[in-house]
Amino acid sequence: MSLGLSKSRYCKGIQCPKILWMDKFMPDKAEDVLSETVMATGNMVGDLARSYFGNYDLVEFDYNKDTMSKRTREFMEAGSENIAEAAFYVDSLYCAVDILRRDGDGYDIVEVKSSTHVTDIYVEDMSFQNYVLSRCGVNVKRVSIMHLDNTYVRNGDLELDKLFAIEDFTQEVKAKYNEVEKNIQAIREYVDTSEEPVRDIDLYCESPYACAYYSYCSRHLPEQSIFDVRRLYASKKYEYYHDGIISFKDIIEKQPGLSDKQMKQVESAFYNKPDEIDIEPIRAFLDTLSYPIYHLDFETFQQAVPEYDGLSPYSQIPFQYSLHIEQEDGTLEHREFLAKEGMDPRRDIAESLCRDFPTDVCVLAYNMSFERGVLQRLADFFPDLSQHLLAIRENIHDLMIPFQQQHYYSKDMQGSYSIKYVLPALCTGDPELDYHALEGVHNGSEASATFADMPNHTQEKIAEMRKNLLAYCRLDTLAMVKVLGKLKEAVKAK
């Protein structure tokens, strides 16, 4: 029996056919690379898009593909104008069309995506659908992709005709018919062997999607490899890899075109160099600060479909901040804000900021462009608070700069200036600063997902989630206090 292919499995095979071989013979080697949040968002957007063209008939999921295909044909024969999840099955090839629209004597395929732009793999997806439907005798007249329009700003009721943008890819998709047929044959031939195929790692391990088998296929790499070099384009990493520049030793011997900062990462790790501290620029940075210092960190979340006025798809919505107020004598005061779940948090967080921050204090953030962006958007939306919010924004200094510029560099930072690398490098073994010891929320992505998910839980569970969010965000600003302290210690030691 021929290898079964759905549109998602076909796209995997296009990316790298070994993925399908591994799925069949060595699935235990897979790592979890699928975000539940991303999957849930895709399902939600897909469900909403079904109403774009008006009434529709839905083909309910069934493990028996023939049953779904039969139900689809019944809808088509009954003259249904719009069929959601229209199922087609031929020669072990299966696809469910997000929206199948009647178009005179034929049908239009409408593929729905929760992204705000079209990528090449989406065209491959649509081309497979066109091939399957054509094989099933359906007259496909047009093939389009419906995706979120990031220029849409919600004001009042949701407007589906503005939320979604539709792009026609009929010409590109139909031109790929013979290519799809060849791809299907090639994928099936590749997987039709019990002996593991030899296939080296390359850019397809990461693009268009992260491969669940990357760790398995890259197990031959040394502990320190070209792939660990920070801020180096993936295409360059694979280019160097295939040229035999793999280990840090190879890099030092062959001297590829890396930047000074990248070479510092490589040489510091390879030669086990001590910390490099350039005192004068660090002192100059510290001289720009004044006490009391207000250490600030925001947490935000995004909605694919904006629920509140003034928002576009995937706008950053602030819902939490932590504030550590540090006096010159080292005294600390902690304040915090966490919005109530299930409500627009922006007004409450803006008012809380105006209460907690005077307009003339020194504010410190780590990667201040993010905090400045949050404050700017709040000021734009609340004109009555804008003067105060913009004053906070203008007073922000960036604690990241000494590490971004490598004025303070440790091999343990591994070439990164993220606080998640800087903190353990400077404050080794401090249990109070261990993100891994936190409950439930360990990073910004988990914080966003936790807040967005809170309305779906009991009050008892919500209380636990809030506790975890507060602990995480508090640690972010406490980490800034500790990192700043290490900079001051370095200057005093000289």
Short mmCIF file of C-alpha atoms in Angstrom, two decimals:
data_model
loop_
_atom_site.label_atom_id
_atom_site.label_comp_id
_atom_site.label_asym_id
_atom_site.label_seq_id
_atom_site.Cartn_x
_atom_site.Cartn_y
_atom_site.Cartn_z
CA MET A 1 0.00 0.00 0.00
CA SER A 2 1.28 3.47 -0.90
CA LEU A 3 2.44 5.77 1.88
CA GLY A 4 -0.47 7.87 3.07
CA LEU A 5 0.00 11.60 2.73
CA SER A 6 -2.06 14.43 4.10
CA LYS A 7 -1.29 18.04 3.29
CA SER A 8 0.73 18.42 6.49
CA ARG A 9 2.67 15.22 5.85
CA TYR A 10 3.28 16.27 2.25
CA CYS A 11 4.70 19.58 3.48
CA LYS A 12 6.96 17.66 5.87
CA GLY A 13 8.17 15.61 2.95
CA ILE A 14 8.86 18.75 0.95
CA GLN A 15 10.91 20.15 3.81
CA CYS A 16 12.84 16.90 4.34
CA PRO A 17 11.58 13.41 3.44
CA LYS A 18 13.61 11.91 6.28
CA ILE A 19 11.10 13.46 8.70
CA LEU A 20 8.49 11.04 7.36
CA TRP A 21 10.94 8.15 7.49
CA MET A 22 11.66 8.96 11.13
CA ASP A 23 7.95 9.31 11.85
CA LYS A 24 7.47 5.79 10.51
CA PHE A 25 10.48 3.96 11.92
CA MET A 26 11.93 5.99 14.80
CA PRO A 27 9.19 8.24 16.22
CA ASP A 28 10.63 7.89 19.74
CA LYS A 29 13.53 10.14 18.67
CA ALA A 30 11.21 13.10 18.15
CA GLU A 31 11.27 16.10 20.45
CA ASP A 32 8.25 18.31 21.07
CA VAL A 33 8.58 21.33 18.79
CA LEU A 34 4.87 22.05 18.34
CA SER A 35 3.53 24.91 20.43
CA GLU A 36 0.11 24.15 21.87
CA THR A 37 -0.59 27.88 21.87
CA VAL A 38 0.18 28.15 18.14
CA MET A 39 -1.99 25.13 17.37
CA ALA A 40 -4.88 26.49 19.44
CA THR A 41 -4.57 29.85 17.69
CA GLY A 42 -4.68 28.18 14.29
CA ASN A 43 -7.80 26.25 15.21
CA MET A 44 -9.52 29.35 16.58
CA VAL A 45 -8.75 31.44 13.50
CA GLY A 46 -9.84 28.59 11.23
CA ASP A 47 -13.16 28.25 13.04
CA LEU A 48 -13.79 32.00 12.81
CA ALA A 49 -12.93 32.17 9.10
CA ARG A 50 -15.65 29.67 8.23
CA SER A 51 -18.27 32.42 8.58
CA TYR A 52 -16.46 34.81 6.24
CA PHE A 53 -18.59 33.86 3.24
CA GLY A 54 -21.80 33.39 5.18
CA ASN A 55 -23.54 30.10 6.00
CA TYR A 56 -21.59 26.88 5.61
CA ASP A 57 -21.86 23.14 6.06
CA LEU A 58 -19.24 21.45 8.23
CA VAL A 59 -17.76 18.03 7.56
CA GLU A 60 -17.30 16.66 11.07
CA PHE A 61 -14.05 14.82 11.76
CA ASP A 62 -14.07 11.04 11.56
CA TYR A 63 -11.12 8.68 11.72
CA ASN A 64 -12.54 7.00 8.64
CA LYS A 65 -11.49 9.18 5.72
CA ASP A 66 -13.98 7.53 3.39
CA THR A 67 -16.79 8.60 5.71
CA MET A 68 -15.67 12.23 5.58
CA SER A 69 -15.21 12.10 1.81
CA LYS A 70 -18.70 10.66 1.39
CA ARG A 71 -20.20 13.39 3.58
CA THR A 72 -18.40 16.04 1.51
CA ARG A 73 -19.86 14.63 -1.71
CA GLU A 74 -23.33 14.71 -0.17
CA PHE A 75 -22.95 18.40 0.61
CA MET A 76 -21.66 19.08 -2.89
CA GLU A 77 -24.54 17.19 -4.51
CA ALA A 78 -27.01 19.06 -2.29
CA GLY A 79 -25.73 22.35 -3.71
CA SER A 80 -23.94 23.64 -0.61
CA GLU A 81 -22.34 27.01 -1.31
CA ASN A 82 -19.63 26.73 1.36
CA ILE A 83 -18.24 23.55 2.90
CA ALA A 84 -15.83 23.73 5.84
CA GLU A 85 -13.28 20.94 6.24
CA ALA A 86 -14.29 19.44 2.89
CA ALA A 87 -12.56 16.05 2.78
CA PHE A 88 -11.09 14.31 -0.29
CA TYR A 89 -9.32 10.96 -0.42
CA VAL A 90 -7.71 9.21 -3.37
CA ASP A 91 -4.72 6.84 -3.74
CA SER A 92 -3.93 7.22 0.00
CA LEU A 93 -3.76 10.99 -0.49
CA TYR A 94 -5.97 12.98 1.86
CA CYS A 95 -6.74 16.62 2.38
CA ALA A 96 -9.35 18.63 4.23
CA VAL A 97 -10.02 21.96 2.53
CA ASP A 98 -10.57 24.73 5.07
CA ILE A 99 -13.31 26.30 2.94
CA LEU A 100 -14.58 24.85 -0.34
CA ARG A 101 -16.70 27.39 -2.22
CA ARG A 102 -19.06 26.64 -5.09
CA ASP A 103 -18.07 28.68 -8.14
CA GLY A 104 -20.42 28.09 -11.07
CA ASP A 105 -19.58 24.68 -12.53
CA GLY A 106 -16.55 24.29 -10.24
CA TYR A 107 -15.17 25.06 -6.82
CA ASP A 108 -12.69 27.40 -5.16
CA ILE A 109 -10.19 26.27 -2.55
CA VAL A 110 -9.69 28.72 0.32
CA GLU A 111 -6.84 27.86 2.68
CA VAL A 112 -6.95 29.67 6.05
CA LYS A 113 -3.80 30.61 7.96
CA SER A 114 -3.43 32.39 11.29
CA SER A 115 -0.29 34.21 10.12
CA THR A 116 -0.23 37.73 8.71
CA HIS A 117 1.77 36.87 5.58
CA VAL A 118 2.21 34.12 3.00
CA THR A 119 5.25 31.82 2.95
CA ASP A 120 6.46 29.40 0.28
CA ILE A 121 5.33 26.35 2.23
CA TYR A 122 1.74 27.64 2.13
CA VAL A 123 1.91 27.51 -1.66
CA GLU A 124 3.10 23.89 -1.45
CA ASP A 125 0.18 23.15 0.88
CA MET A 126 -2.34 24.64 -1.55
CA SER A 127 -0.70 22.89 -4.51
CA PHE A 128 -1.16 19.51 -2.83
CA GLN A 129 -4.84 20.28 -2.21
CA ASN A 130 -5.36 21.28 -5.83
CA TYR A 131 -3.70 18.04 -6.95
CA VAL A 132 -5.86 15.83 -4.70
CA LEU A 133 -9.11 17.56 -5.65
CA SER A 134 -8.23 17.38 -9.34
CA ARG A 135 -7.49 13.67 -8.95
CA CYS A 136 -10.95 13.34 -7.37
CA GLY A 137 -12.57 14.90 -10.43
CA VAL A 138 -13.30 18.30 -8.90
CA ASN A 139 -13.09 21.28 -11.24
CA VAL A 140 -10.86 23.61 -9.22
CA LYS A 141 -11.32 27.11 -10.56
CA ARG A 142 -9.48 29.25 -8.03
CA VAL A 143 -7.09 28.68 -5.14
CA SER A 144 -6.69 31.40 -2.53
CA ILE A 145 -5.18 31.88 0.87
CA MET A 146 -7.00 33.75 3.61
CA HIS A 147 -4.76 35.16 6.33
CA LEU A 148 -4.96 37.79 9.05
CA ASP A 149 -4.43 41.39 7.96
CA ASN A 150 -2.11 43.13 10.41
CA THR A 151 -3.25 46.56 9.20
CA TYR A 152 -6.73 45.95 10.61
CA VAL A 153 -7.48 47.85 13.81
CA ARG A 154 -10.52 46.78 15.75
CA ASN A 155 -13.04 49.42 16.72
CA GLY A 156 -16.37 48.05 17.86
CA ASP A 157 -17.68 44.76 16.49
CA LEU A 158 -15.26 42.43 14.75
CA GLU A 159 -15.29 42.93 10.97
CA LEU A 160 -14.31 39.69 9.26
CA ASP A 161 -14.00 41.33 5.86
CA LYS A 162 -11.27 43.59 7.29
CA LEU A 163 -9.71 41.13 9.72
CA PHE A 164 -8.85 38.74 6.88
CA ALA A 165 -7.00 39.35 3.63
CA ILE A 166 -7.44 37.01 0.66
CA GLU A 167 -4.71 36.47 -1.94
CA ASP A 168 -5.17 34.52 -5.17
CA PHE A 169 -2.53 31.88 -5.93
CA THR A 170 -4.38 30.01 -8.66
CA GLN A 171 -1.74 30.49 -11.32
CA GLU A 172 1.19 29.47 -9.10
CA VAL A 173 -0.65 26.46 -7.70
CA LYS A 174 -1.91 25.08 -10.99
CA ALA A 175 1.58 25.40 -12.48
CA LYS A 176 2.84 23.02 -9.79
CA TYR A 177 0.51 20.10 -10.65
CA ASN A 178 3.17 17.93 -12.32
CA GLU A 179 5.72 18.91 -9.68
CA VAL A 180 3.39 17.73 -6.92
CA GLU A 181 2.98 14.38 -8.67
CA LYS A 182 6.77 13.96 -8.90
CA ASN A 183 7.19 15.02 -5.27
CA ILE A 184 4.66 12.46 -4.06
CA GLN A 185 6.45 9.70 -5.95
CA ALA A 186 9.86 10.79 -4.66
CA ILE A 187 8.67 11.02 -1.05
CA ARG A 188 7.10 7.56 -1.22
CA GLU A 189 10.23 6.04 -2.71
CA TYR A 190 12.37 7.68 -0.04
CA VAL A 191 10.30 6.32 2.84
CA ASP A 192 9.81 2.87 1.28
CA THR A 193 12.86 1.28 2.94
CA SER A 194 13.56 -0.01 6.43
CA GLU A 195 17.19 1.05 6.23
CA GLU A 196 17.83 4.50 7.65
CA PRO A 197 18.57 6.95 4.82
CA VAL A 198 21.78 8.96 5.00
CA ARG A 199 20.93 12.67 4.95
CA ASP A 200 23.13 15.38 6.38
CA ILE A 201 21.80 18.34 8.32
CA ASP A 202 21.12 21.53 6.38
CA LEU A 203 18.90 24.60 6.38
CA TYR A 204 15.81 22.39 5.94
CA CYS A 205 16.32 21.26 9.53
CA GLU A 206 15.10 24.68 10.64
CA SER A 207 13.04 26.08 7.78
CA PRO A 208 10.19 26.44 7.23
CA TYR A 209 9.60 24.68 10.57
CA ALA A 210 11.84 23.41 13.35
CA CYS A 211 12.36 19.67 12.88
CA ALA A 212 11.49 17.37 15.77
CA TYR A 213 14.45 15.13 14.88
CA TYR A 214 17.15 17.79 14.77
CA SER A 215 18.82 16.63 17.99
CA TYR A 216 19.00 13.08 16.64
CA CYS A 217 20.35 14.06 13.23
CA SER A 218 22.88 16.51 14.69
CA ARG A 219 24.20 14.24 17.43
CA HIS A 220 27.57 14.05 15.65
CA LEU A 221 28.28 17.74 16.27
CA PRO A 222 30.93 18.60 18.87
CA GLU A 223 29.88 20.26 22.12
CA GLN A 224 31.05 23.62 20.79
CA SER A 225 30.21 24.01 17.13
CA ILE A 226 29.57 26.63 14.46
CA PHE A 227 25.88 26.30 15.30
CA ASP A 228 26.54 27.78 18.76
CA VAL A 229 27.91 31.04 17.37
CA ARG A 230 25.51 33.83 18.20
CA ARG A 231 23.97 36.23 15.69
CA LEU A 232 25.24 34.27 12.70
CA TYR A 233 22.70 33.66 9.95
CA ALA A 234 21.56 30.04 9.73
CA SER A 235 22.46 29.96 6.03
CA LYS A 236 26.03 30.96 6.91
CA LYS A 237 26.26 28.34 9.65
CA TYR A 238 25.37 25.57 7.22
CA GLU A 239 27.66 27.01 4.57
CA TYR A 240 30.60 26.89 6.98
CA TYR A 241 29.56 23.45 8.23
CA HIS A 242 29.59 21.98 4.73
CA ASP A 243 32.99 23.62 4.15
CA GLY A 244 34.35 21.66 7.12
CA ILE A 245 34.30 24.52 9.62
CA ILE A 246 32.45 22.74 12.37
CA SER A 247 34.16 22.93 15.78
CA PHE A 248 35.43 26.03 17.59
CA LYS A 249 38.92 24.70 16.82
CA ASP A 250 38.07 24.70 13.11
CA ILE A 251 36.87 28.30 13.39
CA ILE A 252 40.09 29.44 15.04
CA GLU A 253 42.28 27.61 12.53
CA LYS A 254 40.38 28.58 9.37
CA GLN A 255 39.24 32.07 10.39
CA PRO A 256 35.93 32.40 8.51
CA GLY A 257 34.34 35.81 8.24
CA LEU A 258 33.01 36.17 11.75
CA SER A 259 32.67 39.48 13.57
CA ASP A 260 34.96 40.49 16.42
CA LYS A 261 32.19 39.78 18.93
CA GLN A 262 31.61 36.31 17.47
CA MET A 263 35.31 35.54 17.55
CA LYS A 264 35.43 36.68 21.18
CA GLN A 265 32.73 34.11 21.98
CA VAL A 266 34.66 31.34 20.20
CA GLU A 267 38.10 32.16 21.58
CA SER A 268 36.88 32.77 25.15
CA ALA A 269 35.20 29.37 25.23
CA PHE A 270 37.94 27.44 23.39
CA TYR A 271 40.83 28.87 25.44
CA ASN A 272 38.79 29.02 28.67
CA LYS A 273 39.61 32.69 29.07
CA PRO A 274 38.80 34.64 32.25
CA ASP A 275 36.13 37.32 32.25
CA GLU A 276 36.96 40.40 30.17
CA ILE A 277 35.92 43.65 31.84
CA ASP A 278 36.43 47.07 30.26
CA ILE A 279 36.03 49.36 33.24
CA GLU A 280 35.86 52.82 31.66
CA PRO A 281 32.75 52.31 29.47
CA ILE A 282 31.06 50.49 32.36
CA ARG A 283 31.83 53.43 34.66
CA ALA A 284 30.51 55.81 32.01
CA PHE A 285 27.30 53.81 31.83
CA LEU A 286 26.87 53.80 35.61
CA ASP A 287 27.41 57.56 35.68
CA THR A 288 24.27 58.00 33.56
CA LEU A 289 22.15 56.50 36.36
CA SER A 290 20.80 58.29 39.41
CA TYR A 291 19.11 57.06 42.56
CA PRO A 292 16.54 55.90 43.30
CA ILE A 293 16.64 53.49 40.37
CA TYR A 294 13.31 52.05 39.23
CA HIS A 295 13.96 48.59 37.74
CA LEU A 296 11.08 47.81 35.35
CA ASP A 297 10.01 44.72 33.43
CA PHE A 298 6.79 44.17 31.46
CA GLU A 299 5.03 40.99 30.42
CA THR A 300 2.77 41.05 27.39
CA PHE A 301 0.55 38.68 25.45
CA GLN A 302 -0.84 38.65 21.93
CA GLN A 303 -4.19 37.86 20.38
CA ALA A 304 -4.40 36.66 16.80
CA VAL A 305 -7.95 38.00 16.73
CA PRO A 306 -8.02 41.25 18.74
CA GLU A 307 -10.73 41.31 21.38
CA TYR A 308 -10.33 44.97 22.34
CA ASP A 309 -10.56 48.29 20.52
CA GLY A 310 -7.41 49.85 19.15
CA LEU A 311 -5.65 46.52 18.61
CA SER A 312 -4.47 44.73 15.48
CA PRO A 313 -3.73 41.02 15.08
CA TYR A 314 -0.79 40.05 17.29
CA SER A 315 -0.48 43.44 18.99
CA GLN A 316 1.57 43.32 22.18
CA ILE A 317 -0.83 43.75 25.12
CA PRO A 318 0.83 44.50 28.48
CA PHE A 319 -0.77 42.69 31.41
CA GLN A 320 1.90 42.72 34.12
CA TYR A 321 4.92 44.53 35.40
CA SER A 322 7.41 44.15 38.21
CA LEU A 323 9.17 47.10 39.81
CA HIS A 324 12.13 47.04 42.17
CA ILE A 325 12.96 50.47 43.58
CA GLU A 326 16.63 50.58 44.59
CA GLN A 327 18.01 53.29 46.87
CA GLU A 328 21.67 54.30 46.87
CA ASP A 329 22.26 52.47 50.15
CA GLY A 330 20.97 49.23 48.60
CA THR A 331 17.51 49.33 50.17
CA LEU A 332 14.91 47.65 47.94
CA GLU A 333 11.17 48.11 47.66
CA HIS A 334 9.13 45.85 45.39
CA ARG A 335 5.88 46.76 43.69
CA GLU A 336 3.95 44.79 41.11
CA PHE A 337 0.89 44.78 38.92
CA LEU A 338 -0.98 41.83 37.41
CA ALA A 339 -4.21 42.47 35.53
CA LYS A 340 -7.42 40.61 36.17
CA GLU A 341 -7.83 37.78 33.72
CA GLY A 342 -10.33 37.93 30.87
CA MET A 343 -10.45 41.74 30.69
CA ASP A 344 -8.68 44.44 28.68
CA PRO A 345 -5.71 45.17 30.98
CA ARG A 346 -4.40 48.32 29.31
CA ARG A 347 -6.21 51.07 31.25
CA ASP A 348 -5.54 49.46 34.62
CA ILE A 349 -1.85 48.91 33.92
CA ALA A 350 -1.45 52.45 32.58
CA GLU A 351 -3.03 53.96 35.71
CA SER A 352 -0.93 51.73 37.95
CA LEU A 353 2.25 52.88 36.19
CA CYS A 354 1.29 56.51 36.77
CA ARG A 355 0.79 55.77 40.48
CA ASP A 356 4.05 53.83 40.92
CA PHE A 357 6.40 55.99 38.83
CA PRO A 358 7.16 59.67 39.40
CA THR A 359 7.79 61.56 36.18
CA ASP A 360 11.40 62.43 36.99
CA VAL A 361 13.02 59.20 38.22
CA CYS A 362 15.73 57.06 36.64
CA VAL A 363 14.11 53.96 35.13
CA LEU A 364 16.18 50.90 34.22
CA ALA A 365 15.10 48.14 31.85
CA TYR A 366 16.87 45.26 30.16
CA ASN A 367 16.48 45.75 26.41
CA MET A 368 14.69 49.05 26.86
CA SER A 369 13.26 49.16 23.32
CA PHE A 370 10.59 46.71 24.45
CA GLU A 371 9.57 48.70 27.54
CA ARG A 372 9.67 51.96 25.59
CA GLY A 373 7.40 50.43 22.95
CA VAL A 374 4.87 49.31 25.55
CA LEU A 375 4.79 52.77 27.16
CA GLN A 376 4.47 54.51 23.78
CA ARG A 377 1.47 52.41 22.78
CA LEU A 378 -0.23 53.00 26.13
CA ALA A 379 0.39 56.74 25.79
CA ASP A 380 -1.05 56.73 22.27
CA PHE A 381 -4.22 54.99 23.42
CA PHE A 382 -4.77 57.01 26.62
CA PRO A 383 -4.19 60.69 25.83
CA ASP A 384 -5.13 61.77 29.36
CA LEU A 385 -2.21 59.70 30.73
CA SER A 386 0.20 60.23 27.86
CA GLN A 387 2.30 63.02 29.42
CA HIS A 388 3.06 60.89 32.49
CA LEU A 389 3.65 57.69 30.52
CA LEU A 390 5.95 59.40 28.02
CA ALA A 391 7.95 60.92 30.86
CA ILE A 392 8.57 57.41 32.19
CA ARG A 393 9.51 56.32 28.69
CA GLU A 394 12.02 59.12 28.20
CA ASN A 395 13.75 58.35 31.51
CA ILE A 396 14.53 54.70 30.68
CA HIS A 397 18.14 53.50 30.56
CA ASP A 398 19.20 50.14 29.16
CA LEU A 399 21.05 47.70 31.42
CA MET A 400 21.72 45.49 28.40
CA ILE A 401 24.21 47.91 26.82
CA PRO A 402 27.38 46.92 28.75
CA PHE A 403 26.79 43.28 27.81
CA GLN A 404 25.59 43.93 24.26
CA GLN A 405 28.78 45.91 23.66
CA GLN A 406 30.79 43.20 25.48
CA HIS A 407 32.27 45.70 27.94
CA TYR A 408 31.65 42.89 30.43
CA TYR A 409 32.04 39.46 28.87
CA SER A 410 32.22 35.98 30.36
CA LYS A 411 32.61 32.76 28.42
CA ASP A 412 29.59 31.49 30.36
CA MET A 413 27.41 34.01 28.51
CA GLN A 414 28.00 31.87 25.40
CA GLY A 415 28.00 34.90 23.15
CA SER A 416 24.56 36.02 24.32
CA TYR A 417 23.63 39.26 26.05
CA SER A 418 20.19 38.01 27.09
CA ILE A 419 19.68 38.39 30.81
CA LYS A 420 18.89 34.65 30.96
CA TYR A 421 22.58 34.06 30.07
CA VAL A 422 24.12 37.11 31.73
CA LEU A 423 22.53 36.47 35.12
CA PRO A 424 23.89 32.93 35.75
CA ALA A 425 27.28 33.96 34.36
CA LEU A 426 27.58 36.80 36.88
CA CYS A 427 25.69 35.29 39.82
CA THR A 428 26.71 31.64 39.62
CA GLY A 429 24.90 29.28 41.96
CA ASP A 430 22.57 31.83 43.61
CA PRO A 431 19.42 29.78 44.38
CA GLU A 432 17.33 32.95 44.69
CA LEU A 433 17.96 33.65 41.00
CA ASP A 434 17.22 30.22 39.56
CA TYR A 435 14.51 30.44 36.89
CA HIS A 436 14.40 26.64 36.68
CA ALA A 437 13.24 26.46 40.31
CA LEU A 438 10.11 28.49 39.56
CA GLU A 439 6.71 26.83 39.40
CA GLY A 440 4.71 26.87 36.18
CA VAL A 441 6.25 29.95 34.54
CA HIS A 442 9.94 30.00 33.58
CA ASN A 443 10.11 32.39 30.63
CA GLY A 444 8.23 35.11 28.81
CA SER A 445 6.47 32.75 26.41
CA GLU A 446 5.10 30.70 29.30
CA ALA A 447 4.02 33.89 31.06
CA SER A 448 2.06 35.05 27.99
CA ALA A 449 0.42 31.66 27.50
CA THR A 450 -0.45 31.39 31.20
CA PHE A 451 -2.18 34.76 31.36
CA ALA A 452 -4.12 34.15 28.13
CA ASP A 453 -5.24 30.74 29.41
CA MET A 454 -6.39 31.84 32.89
CA PRO A 455 -10.07 32.48 32.04
CA ASN A 456 -10.41 28.79 31.17
CA HIS A 457 -9.72 27.62 34.73
CA THR A 458 -11.29 27.48 38.19
CA GLN A 459 -10.70 30.26 40.71
CA GLU A 460 -8.41 27.97 42.68
CA LYS A 461 -6.29 27.24 39.61
CA ILE A 462 -6.30 30.92 38.62
CA ALA A 463 -4.93 31.85 42.04
CA GLU A 464 -2.08 29.40 41.54
CA MET A 465 -1.37 30.74 38.04
CA ARG A 466 -1.32 34.32 39.32
CA LYS A 467 1.12 33.34 42.06
CA ASN A 468 3.42 31.78 39.46
CA LEU A 469 3.24 34.83 37.20
CA LEU A 470 4.08 37.20 40.03
CA ALA A 471 7.05 35.06 41.11
CA TYR A 472 8.43 34.97 37.56
CA CYS A 473 8.10 38.68 36.84
CA ARG A 474 9.52 39.59 40.27
CA LEU A 475 12.61 37.53 39.48
CA ASP A 476 13.14 39.44 36.23
CA THR A 477 13.58 42.77 38.03
CA LEU A 478 15.45 41.23 40.97
CA ALA A 479 17.86 39.83 38.38
CA MET A 480 18.39 43.37 37.07
CA VAL A 481 19.22 44.58 40.58
CA LYS A 482 21.77 41.79 40.99
CA VAL A 483 23.34 42.36 37.56
CA LEU A 484 23.65 46.08 38.19
CA GLY A 485 25.30 45.24 41.51
CA LYS A 486 27.92 43.14 39.72
CA LEU A 487 28.73 46.05 37.41
CA LYS A 488 29.19 48.34 40.41
CA GLU A 489 31.39 45.74 42.11
CA ALA A 490 33.58 45.49 39.01
CA VAL A 491 34.13 49.24 38.93
CA LYS A 492 34.90 49.45 42.65
CA ALA A 493 37.42 46.60 42.38
CA LYS A 494 39.63 48.61 40.00
#
